[in-house]
Coordinates of C-alpha atoms and ligand atoms in Angstrom, one line a residue:
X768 CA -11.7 -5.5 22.1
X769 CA -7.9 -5.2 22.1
X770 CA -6.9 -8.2 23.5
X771 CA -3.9 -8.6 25.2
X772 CA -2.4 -5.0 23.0
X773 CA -2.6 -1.3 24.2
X774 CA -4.0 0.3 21.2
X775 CA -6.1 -0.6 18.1
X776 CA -3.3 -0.1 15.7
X777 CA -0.7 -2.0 17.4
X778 CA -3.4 -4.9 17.0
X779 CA -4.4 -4.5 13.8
X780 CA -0.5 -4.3 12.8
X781 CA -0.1 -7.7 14.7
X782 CA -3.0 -9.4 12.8
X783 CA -1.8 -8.8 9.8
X784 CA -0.8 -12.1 8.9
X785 CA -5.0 -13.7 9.6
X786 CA -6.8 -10.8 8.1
X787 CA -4.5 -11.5 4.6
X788 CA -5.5 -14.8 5.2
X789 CA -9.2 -13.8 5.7
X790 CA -8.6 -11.9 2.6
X791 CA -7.5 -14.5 0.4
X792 CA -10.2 -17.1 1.4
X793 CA -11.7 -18.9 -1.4
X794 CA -10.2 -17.0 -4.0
X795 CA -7.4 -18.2 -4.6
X796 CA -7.3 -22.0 -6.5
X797 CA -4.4 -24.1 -6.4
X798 CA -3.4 -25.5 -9.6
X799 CA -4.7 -29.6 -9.7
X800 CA -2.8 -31.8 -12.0
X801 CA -3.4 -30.0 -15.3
X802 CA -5.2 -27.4 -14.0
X803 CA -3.3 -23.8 -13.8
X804 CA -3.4 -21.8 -10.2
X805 CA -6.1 -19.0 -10.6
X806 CA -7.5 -16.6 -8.6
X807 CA -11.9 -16.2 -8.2
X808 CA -13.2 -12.8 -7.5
X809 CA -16.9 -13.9 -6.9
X810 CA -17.6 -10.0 -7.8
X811 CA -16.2 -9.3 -10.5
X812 CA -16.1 -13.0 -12.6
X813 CA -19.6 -11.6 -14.5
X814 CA -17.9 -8.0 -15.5
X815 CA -14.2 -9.1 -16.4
X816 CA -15.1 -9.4 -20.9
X817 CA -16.1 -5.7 -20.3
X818 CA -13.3 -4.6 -17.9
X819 CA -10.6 -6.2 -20.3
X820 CA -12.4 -4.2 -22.9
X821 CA -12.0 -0.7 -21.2
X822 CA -10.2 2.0 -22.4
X823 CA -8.1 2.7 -19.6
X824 CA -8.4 1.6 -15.6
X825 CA -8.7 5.0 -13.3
X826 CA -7.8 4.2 -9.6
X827 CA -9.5 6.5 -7.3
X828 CA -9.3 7.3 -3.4
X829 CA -7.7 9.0 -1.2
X830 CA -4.9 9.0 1.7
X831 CA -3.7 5.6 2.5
X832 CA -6.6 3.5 0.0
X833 CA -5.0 5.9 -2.5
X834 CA -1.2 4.5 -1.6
X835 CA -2.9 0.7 -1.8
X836 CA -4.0 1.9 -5.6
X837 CA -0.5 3.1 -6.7
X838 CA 1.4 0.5 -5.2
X839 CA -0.6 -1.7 -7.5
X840 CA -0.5 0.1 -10.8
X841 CA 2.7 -1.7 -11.9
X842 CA 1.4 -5.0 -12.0
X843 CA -2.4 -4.1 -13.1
X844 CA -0.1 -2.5 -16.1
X845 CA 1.9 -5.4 -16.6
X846 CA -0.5 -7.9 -16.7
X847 CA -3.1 -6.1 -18.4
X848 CA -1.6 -4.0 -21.1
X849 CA -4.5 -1.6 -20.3
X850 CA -3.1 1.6 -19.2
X851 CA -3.8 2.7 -15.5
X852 CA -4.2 6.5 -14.3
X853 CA -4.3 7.7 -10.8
X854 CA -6.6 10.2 -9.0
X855 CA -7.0 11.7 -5.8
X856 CA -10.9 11.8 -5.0
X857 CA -10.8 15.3 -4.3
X858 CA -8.5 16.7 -7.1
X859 CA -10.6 15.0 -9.9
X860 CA -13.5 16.6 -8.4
X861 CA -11.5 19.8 -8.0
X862 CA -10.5 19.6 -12.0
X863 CA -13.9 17.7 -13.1
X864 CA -11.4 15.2 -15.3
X865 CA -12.2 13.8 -18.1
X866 CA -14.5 10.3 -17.4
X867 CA -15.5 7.9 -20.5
X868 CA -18.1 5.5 -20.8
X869 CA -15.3 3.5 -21.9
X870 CA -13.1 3.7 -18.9
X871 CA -13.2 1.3 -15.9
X872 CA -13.2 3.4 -12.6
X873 CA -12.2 1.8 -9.5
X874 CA -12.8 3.0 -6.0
X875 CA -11.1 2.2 -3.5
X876 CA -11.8 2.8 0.2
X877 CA -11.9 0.9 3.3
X878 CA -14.9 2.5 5.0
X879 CA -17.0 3.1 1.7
X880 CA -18.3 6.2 3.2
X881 CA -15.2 8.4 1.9
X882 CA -17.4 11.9 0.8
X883 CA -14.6 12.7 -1.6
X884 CA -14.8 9.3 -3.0
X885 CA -18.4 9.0 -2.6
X886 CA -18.8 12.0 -5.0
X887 CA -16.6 10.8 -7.6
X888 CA -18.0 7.9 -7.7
X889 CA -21.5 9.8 -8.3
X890 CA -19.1 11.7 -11.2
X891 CA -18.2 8.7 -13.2
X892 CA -21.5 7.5 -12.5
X893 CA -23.1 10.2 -14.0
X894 CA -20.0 9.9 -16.9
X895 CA -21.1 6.8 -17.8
X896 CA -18.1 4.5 -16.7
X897 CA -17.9 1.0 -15.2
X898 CA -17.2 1.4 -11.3
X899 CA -15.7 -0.9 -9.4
X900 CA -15.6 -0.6 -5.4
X901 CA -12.6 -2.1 -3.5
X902 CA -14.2 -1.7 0.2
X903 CA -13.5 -3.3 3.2
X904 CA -17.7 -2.6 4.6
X905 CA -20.3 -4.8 3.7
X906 CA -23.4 -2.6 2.9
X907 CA -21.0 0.5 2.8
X908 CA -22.1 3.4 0.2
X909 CA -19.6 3.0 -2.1
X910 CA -20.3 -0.9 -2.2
X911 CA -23.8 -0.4 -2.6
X912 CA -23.4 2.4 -5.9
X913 CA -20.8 0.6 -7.7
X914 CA -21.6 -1.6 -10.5
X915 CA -19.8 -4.3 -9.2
X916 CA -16.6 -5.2 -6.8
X917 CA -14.8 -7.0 -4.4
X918 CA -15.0 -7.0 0.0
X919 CA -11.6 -6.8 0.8
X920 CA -12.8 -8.6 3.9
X921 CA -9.8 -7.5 6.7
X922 CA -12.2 -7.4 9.3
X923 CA -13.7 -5.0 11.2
X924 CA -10.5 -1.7 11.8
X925 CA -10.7 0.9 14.7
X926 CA -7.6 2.6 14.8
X927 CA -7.5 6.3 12.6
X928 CA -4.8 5.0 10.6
X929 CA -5.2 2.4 8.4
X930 CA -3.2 -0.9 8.8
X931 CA -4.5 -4.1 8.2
X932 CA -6.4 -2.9 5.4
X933 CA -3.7 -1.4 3.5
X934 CA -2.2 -5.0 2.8
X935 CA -5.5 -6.1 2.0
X936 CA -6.3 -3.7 -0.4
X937 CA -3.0 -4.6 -1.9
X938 CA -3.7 -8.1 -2.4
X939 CA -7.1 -7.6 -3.3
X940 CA -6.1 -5.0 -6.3
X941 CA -2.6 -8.0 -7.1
X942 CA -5.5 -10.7 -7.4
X943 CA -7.7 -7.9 -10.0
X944 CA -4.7 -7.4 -11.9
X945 CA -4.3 -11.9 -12.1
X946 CA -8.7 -11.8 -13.0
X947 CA -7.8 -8.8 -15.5
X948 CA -4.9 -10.4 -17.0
X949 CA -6.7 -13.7 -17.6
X950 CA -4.7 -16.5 -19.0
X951 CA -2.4 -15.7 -21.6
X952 CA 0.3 -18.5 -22.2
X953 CA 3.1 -16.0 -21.8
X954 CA 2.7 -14.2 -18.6
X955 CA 1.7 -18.2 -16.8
X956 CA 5.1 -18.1 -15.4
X957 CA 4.8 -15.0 -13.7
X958 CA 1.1 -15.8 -12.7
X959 CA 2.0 -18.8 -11.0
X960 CA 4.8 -16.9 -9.2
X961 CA 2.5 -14.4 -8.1
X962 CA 0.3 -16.9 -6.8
X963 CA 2.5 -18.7 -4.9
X964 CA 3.7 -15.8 -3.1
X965 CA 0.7 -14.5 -2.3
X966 CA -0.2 -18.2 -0.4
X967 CA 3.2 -17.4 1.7
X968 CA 2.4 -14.1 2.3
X969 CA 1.1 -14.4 5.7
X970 CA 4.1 -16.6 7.0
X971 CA 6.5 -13.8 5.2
X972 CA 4.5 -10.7 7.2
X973 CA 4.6 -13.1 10.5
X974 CA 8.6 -13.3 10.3
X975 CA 8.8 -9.0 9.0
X976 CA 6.7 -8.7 12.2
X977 CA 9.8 -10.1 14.0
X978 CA 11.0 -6.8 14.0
X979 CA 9.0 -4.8 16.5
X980 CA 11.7 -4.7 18.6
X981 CA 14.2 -3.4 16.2
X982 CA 12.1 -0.5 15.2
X983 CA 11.1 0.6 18.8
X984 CA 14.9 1.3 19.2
X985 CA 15.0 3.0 15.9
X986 CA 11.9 4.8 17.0
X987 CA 14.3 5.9 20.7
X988 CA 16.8 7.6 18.1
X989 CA 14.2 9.4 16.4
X990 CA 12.1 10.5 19.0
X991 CA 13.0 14.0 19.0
X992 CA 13.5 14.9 15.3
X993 CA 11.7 17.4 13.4
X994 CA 11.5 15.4 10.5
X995 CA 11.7 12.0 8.1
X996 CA 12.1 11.4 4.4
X997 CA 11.3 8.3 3.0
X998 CA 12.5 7.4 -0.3
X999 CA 11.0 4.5 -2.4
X1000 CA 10.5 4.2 -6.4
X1001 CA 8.8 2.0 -8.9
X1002 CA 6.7 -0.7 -6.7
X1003 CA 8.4 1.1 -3.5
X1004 CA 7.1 4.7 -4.0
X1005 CA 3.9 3.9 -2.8
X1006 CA 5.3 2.7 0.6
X1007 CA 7.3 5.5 1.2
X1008 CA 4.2 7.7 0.9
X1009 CA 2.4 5.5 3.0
X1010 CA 5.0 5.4 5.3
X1011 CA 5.6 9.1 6.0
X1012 CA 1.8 9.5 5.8
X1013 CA 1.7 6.8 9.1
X1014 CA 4.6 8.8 10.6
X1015 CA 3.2 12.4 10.4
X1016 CA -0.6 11.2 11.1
X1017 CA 0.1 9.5 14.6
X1018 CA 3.5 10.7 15.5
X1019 CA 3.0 14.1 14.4
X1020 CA 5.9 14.5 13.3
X1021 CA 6.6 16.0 9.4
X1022 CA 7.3 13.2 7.0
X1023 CA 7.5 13.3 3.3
X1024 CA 7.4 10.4 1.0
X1025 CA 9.8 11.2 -2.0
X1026 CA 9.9 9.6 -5.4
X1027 CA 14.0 8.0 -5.5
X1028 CA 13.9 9.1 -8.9
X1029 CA 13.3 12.7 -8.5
X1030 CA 16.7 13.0 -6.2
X1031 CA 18.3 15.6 -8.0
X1032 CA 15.1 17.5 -8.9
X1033 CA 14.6 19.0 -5.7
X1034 CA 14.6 17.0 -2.7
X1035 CA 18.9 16.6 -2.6
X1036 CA 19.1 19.8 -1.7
X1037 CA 17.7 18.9 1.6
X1038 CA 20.7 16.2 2.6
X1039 CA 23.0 16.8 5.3
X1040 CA 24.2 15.1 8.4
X1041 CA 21.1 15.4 10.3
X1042 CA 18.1 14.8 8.5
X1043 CA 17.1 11.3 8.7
X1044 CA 16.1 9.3 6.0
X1045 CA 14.6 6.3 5.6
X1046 CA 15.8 4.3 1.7
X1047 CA 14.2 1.0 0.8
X1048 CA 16.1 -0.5 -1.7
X1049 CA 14.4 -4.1 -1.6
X1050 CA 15.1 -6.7 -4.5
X1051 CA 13.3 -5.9 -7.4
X1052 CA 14.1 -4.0 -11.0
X1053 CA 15.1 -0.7 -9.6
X1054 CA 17.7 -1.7 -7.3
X1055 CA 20.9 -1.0 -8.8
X1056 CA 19.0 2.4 -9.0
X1057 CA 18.5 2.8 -5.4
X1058 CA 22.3 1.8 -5.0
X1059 CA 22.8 4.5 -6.6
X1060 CA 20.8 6.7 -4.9
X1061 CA 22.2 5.4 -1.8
X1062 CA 25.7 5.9 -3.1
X1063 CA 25.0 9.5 -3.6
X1064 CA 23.0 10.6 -0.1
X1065 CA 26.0 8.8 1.7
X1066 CA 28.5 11.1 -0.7
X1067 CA 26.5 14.2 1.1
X1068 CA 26.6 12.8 4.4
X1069 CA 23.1 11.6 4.6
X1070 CA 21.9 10.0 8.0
X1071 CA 20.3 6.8 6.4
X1072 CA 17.9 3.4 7.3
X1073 CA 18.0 1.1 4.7
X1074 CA 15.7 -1.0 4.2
X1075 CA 16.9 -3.9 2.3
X1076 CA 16.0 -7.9 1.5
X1077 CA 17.7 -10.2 4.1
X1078 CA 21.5 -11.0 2.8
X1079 CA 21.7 -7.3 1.1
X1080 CA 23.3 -5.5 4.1
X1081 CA 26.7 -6.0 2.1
X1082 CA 25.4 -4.7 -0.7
X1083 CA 23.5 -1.8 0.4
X1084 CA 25.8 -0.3 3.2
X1085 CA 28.5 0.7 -0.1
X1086 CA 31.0 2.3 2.6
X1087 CA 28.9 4.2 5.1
X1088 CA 27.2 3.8 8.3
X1089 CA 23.7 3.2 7.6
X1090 CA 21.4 1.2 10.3
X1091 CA 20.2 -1.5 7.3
X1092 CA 16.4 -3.3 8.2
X1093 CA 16.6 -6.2 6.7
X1094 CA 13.3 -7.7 5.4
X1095 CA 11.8 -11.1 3.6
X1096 CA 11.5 -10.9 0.1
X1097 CA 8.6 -11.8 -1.7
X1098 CA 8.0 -11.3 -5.1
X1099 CA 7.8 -8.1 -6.4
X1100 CA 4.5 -6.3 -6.8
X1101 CA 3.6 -7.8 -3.2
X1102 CA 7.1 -6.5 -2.1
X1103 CA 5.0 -3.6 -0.5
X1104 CA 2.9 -5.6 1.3
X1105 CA 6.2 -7.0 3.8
X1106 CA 7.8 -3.0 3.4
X1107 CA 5.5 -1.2 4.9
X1108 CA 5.2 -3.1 8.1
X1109 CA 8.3 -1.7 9.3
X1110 CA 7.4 1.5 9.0
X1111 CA 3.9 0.9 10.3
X1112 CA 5.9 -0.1 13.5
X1113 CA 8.2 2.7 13.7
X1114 CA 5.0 4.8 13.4
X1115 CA 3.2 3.5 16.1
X1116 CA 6.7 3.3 18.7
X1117 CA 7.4 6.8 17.6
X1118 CA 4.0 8.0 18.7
X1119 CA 4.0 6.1 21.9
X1120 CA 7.3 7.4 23.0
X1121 CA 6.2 11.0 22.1
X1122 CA 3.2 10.9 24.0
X1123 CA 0.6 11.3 21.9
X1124 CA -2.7 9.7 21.3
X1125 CA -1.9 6.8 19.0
X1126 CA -5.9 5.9 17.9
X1127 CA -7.3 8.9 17.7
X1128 CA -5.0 11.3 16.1
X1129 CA -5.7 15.1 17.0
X1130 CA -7.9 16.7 14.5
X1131 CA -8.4 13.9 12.5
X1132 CA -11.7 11.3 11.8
X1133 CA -11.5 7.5 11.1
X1134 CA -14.1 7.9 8.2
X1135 CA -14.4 11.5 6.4
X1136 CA -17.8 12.2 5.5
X1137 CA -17.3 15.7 4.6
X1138 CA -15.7 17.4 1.8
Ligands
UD1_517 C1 -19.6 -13.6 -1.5 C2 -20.2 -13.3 -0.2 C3 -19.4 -14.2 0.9 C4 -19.5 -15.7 0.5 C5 -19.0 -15.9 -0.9 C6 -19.2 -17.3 -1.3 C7 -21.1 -11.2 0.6 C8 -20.9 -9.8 1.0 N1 -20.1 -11.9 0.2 O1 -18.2 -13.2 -1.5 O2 -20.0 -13.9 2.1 O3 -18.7 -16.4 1.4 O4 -19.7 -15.0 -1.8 O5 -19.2 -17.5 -2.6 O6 -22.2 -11.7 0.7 N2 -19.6 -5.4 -4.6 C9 -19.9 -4.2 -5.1 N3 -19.1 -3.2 -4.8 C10 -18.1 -3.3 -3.8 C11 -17.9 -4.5 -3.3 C12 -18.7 -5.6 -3.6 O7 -20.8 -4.0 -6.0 O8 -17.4 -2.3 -3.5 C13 -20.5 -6.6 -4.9 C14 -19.8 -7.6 -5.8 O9 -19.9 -7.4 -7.1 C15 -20.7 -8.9 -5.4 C16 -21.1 -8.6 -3.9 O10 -20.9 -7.2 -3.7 O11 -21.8 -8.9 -6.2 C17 -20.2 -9.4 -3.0 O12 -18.8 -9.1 -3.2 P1 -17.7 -10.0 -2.5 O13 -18.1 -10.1 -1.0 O14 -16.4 -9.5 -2.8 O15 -18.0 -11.4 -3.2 P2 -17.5 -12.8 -2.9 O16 -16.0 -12.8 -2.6 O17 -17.9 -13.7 -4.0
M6R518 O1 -12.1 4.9 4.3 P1 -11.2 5.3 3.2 O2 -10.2 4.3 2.8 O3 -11.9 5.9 2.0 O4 -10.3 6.5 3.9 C1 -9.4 7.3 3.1 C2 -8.6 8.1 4.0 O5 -9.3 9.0 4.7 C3 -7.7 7.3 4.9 O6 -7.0 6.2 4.3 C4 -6.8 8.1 5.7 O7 -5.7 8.6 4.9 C5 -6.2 7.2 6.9 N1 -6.4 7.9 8.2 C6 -4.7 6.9 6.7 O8 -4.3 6.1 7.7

């Protein structure tokens, strides 16, 4: 049932801010008067001595579950001090990778039906790890064959490209890295910061939803290009991934997510006066860095969006022309959460106003059950 939208993903962009909440339920505690704010992840609470005991944490998915992952490595880092590799389903199947018994493996995938993931699952299985699901389906395969996990519980999502359960996954994997990290005295500041965010999340992704207008306009001046960079780094790499992976999978239209950092390697030689790209350069570590980079695409001419954190136009336009979208900020490692609903917008405008079937993607299958 869509309601009162025209498409699936249009709704499920629109409900982001209740199935975060949905998300969240009950697992998140609110610090009493000498009591600390935690987090409860009813799945895991029996498994987290032997997580915090693993070697090293593997993320594994693929397309937009695998985006959720990276954007979460940072802070699963961070608050862990256990180091976190990424794979691609298909790729560690492709390689046969090394797996140890004492690794953590955790899978992530909304449908839990995934055949790439599915079959590395079996791998590490058979490998001897601990695996984790992430899944958004109750009874799904991968929920049933991991060792433990945690329902990401966005509700039920129809639409090809994945929305609503990209920000859950993210929150889901910010509250693993708070379980994970338990409660050592020096990271409580940071916890608590964390926490409080998260419990203003939905408000923050109400107001960057304010914005549908803005980016259908944006989406008018794009409608006829041949292609979109999106440049992100650190927390923000993930989202530009995810971003051009919305862009080309509905709008069919060739998007590339590129790492900020690898500029000069490659990707600069690309700049001129007609390319658009797409820079976020929220608040976080890295953004004197992506001032930087922004300094340098405009010294080539470079046809930008910004994407920066409301008050930052000043300091992010440095002399050129740039459109700047400016967005809430929220604290970092759920940064991505608020970014990428822009883009999800521009994706879904860009494919309406090109013509093209905005649920059902040509060639492509909400759940891929074959390898
Ligand atoms: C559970 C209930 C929820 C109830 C809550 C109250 C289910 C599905 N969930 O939520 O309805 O409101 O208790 O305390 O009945 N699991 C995996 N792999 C996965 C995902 C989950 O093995 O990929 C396992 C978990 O380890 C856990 C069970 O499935 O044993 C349910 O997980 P989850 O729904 O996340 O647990 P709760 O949030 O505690
Ligand atoms: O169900 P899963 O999360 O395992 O699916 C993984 C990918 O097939 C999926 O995220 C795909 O990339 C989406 N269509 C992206 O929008």
């Amino acid at each position: 049932n869509k309601g009162n939208y025209e498409h699936y993903m249009q709704k499920e962009i629109h409900e982001q801010p209740e199935s975060l909440t949905t998300t969240m339920r009950g697992r998140l505690i609110r610090g009493g008067s000498c009591k600390a704010k935690t987090v409860l992840l009813g799945g895991l609470k029996d498994h987290l001595k032997t997580i915090r005991r693993s070697r090293r944490i593997v993320f594994i998915g693929c397309g937009t579950s695998y985006n959720a992952a990276l954007s979460s490595r940072p802070i699963l880092e961070e608050l862990s001090g256990i180091p976190v590799t990424m794979e691609i389903a298909s790729d560690l199947l492709d390689r046969q990778g090394p797996i140890y018994r004492e690794d953590t493996a955790v899978f992530v995938s909304q449908s839990g039906e995934t055949a790439d993931t599915l079959h590395a699952l079996e791998y590490a299985l058979e490998n001897g790890a601990l695996c984790v699901g992430i899944t958004n389906t109750v009874g799904s395969a991968i929920a049933r064959n991991t060792h433990c996990g945690v329902h990401i519980n966005a509700g039920c999502e129809i639409g090809v490209a994945s929305t609503k359960a990209y920000t859950s996954q993210i929150v889901v994997m910010a509250m693993l890295a708070l379980a994970i990290g338990g409660d050592a005295i020096s990271n409580e500041a940071r916890r608590e910061a964390i926490i409080d965010s998260l419990f203003d999340l939905p408000n923050k992704v109400r107001e960057v939803l304010k914005l549908d207008e803005e980016m259908k306009e944006l989406a008018k001046l794009l409608i006829a290009e041949q292609s979109l960079l999106v440049f992100g780094r650190g927390y923000n790499y993930a989202t530009a991934l995810e971003g051009a992976l919305k862009v080309k999978e509905v709008a069919l239209m060739h998007s590339e997510g590129i790492l900020a950092g690898e500029m000069k390697h490659g990707p600069l030689a690309l700049v001129d006066e007609n390319l658009p790209i797409f820079v976020i350069a929220t608040r976080d570590a890295c953004f004197s860095k992506q001032q930087s980079v922004i300094q340098q695409l405009h010294a080539r001419k470079g046809r930008l969006v910004v994407m920066c954190s409301k008050g930052d136009a000043a300091s992010v336009c440095l002399g050129g022309s740039s459109r700047v979208v400016e967005v809430p900020q929220v604290v970092d490692c759920l940064q991505p959460v608020v970014n990428i609903v822009p883009l999800q917008l521009l994706a879904y405008h860009l494919t309406v106003l090109r013509g093209f079937n905005v649920d059902q993607p040509r060639n492509l299958a909400k759940s891929v059950t074959t390898q």
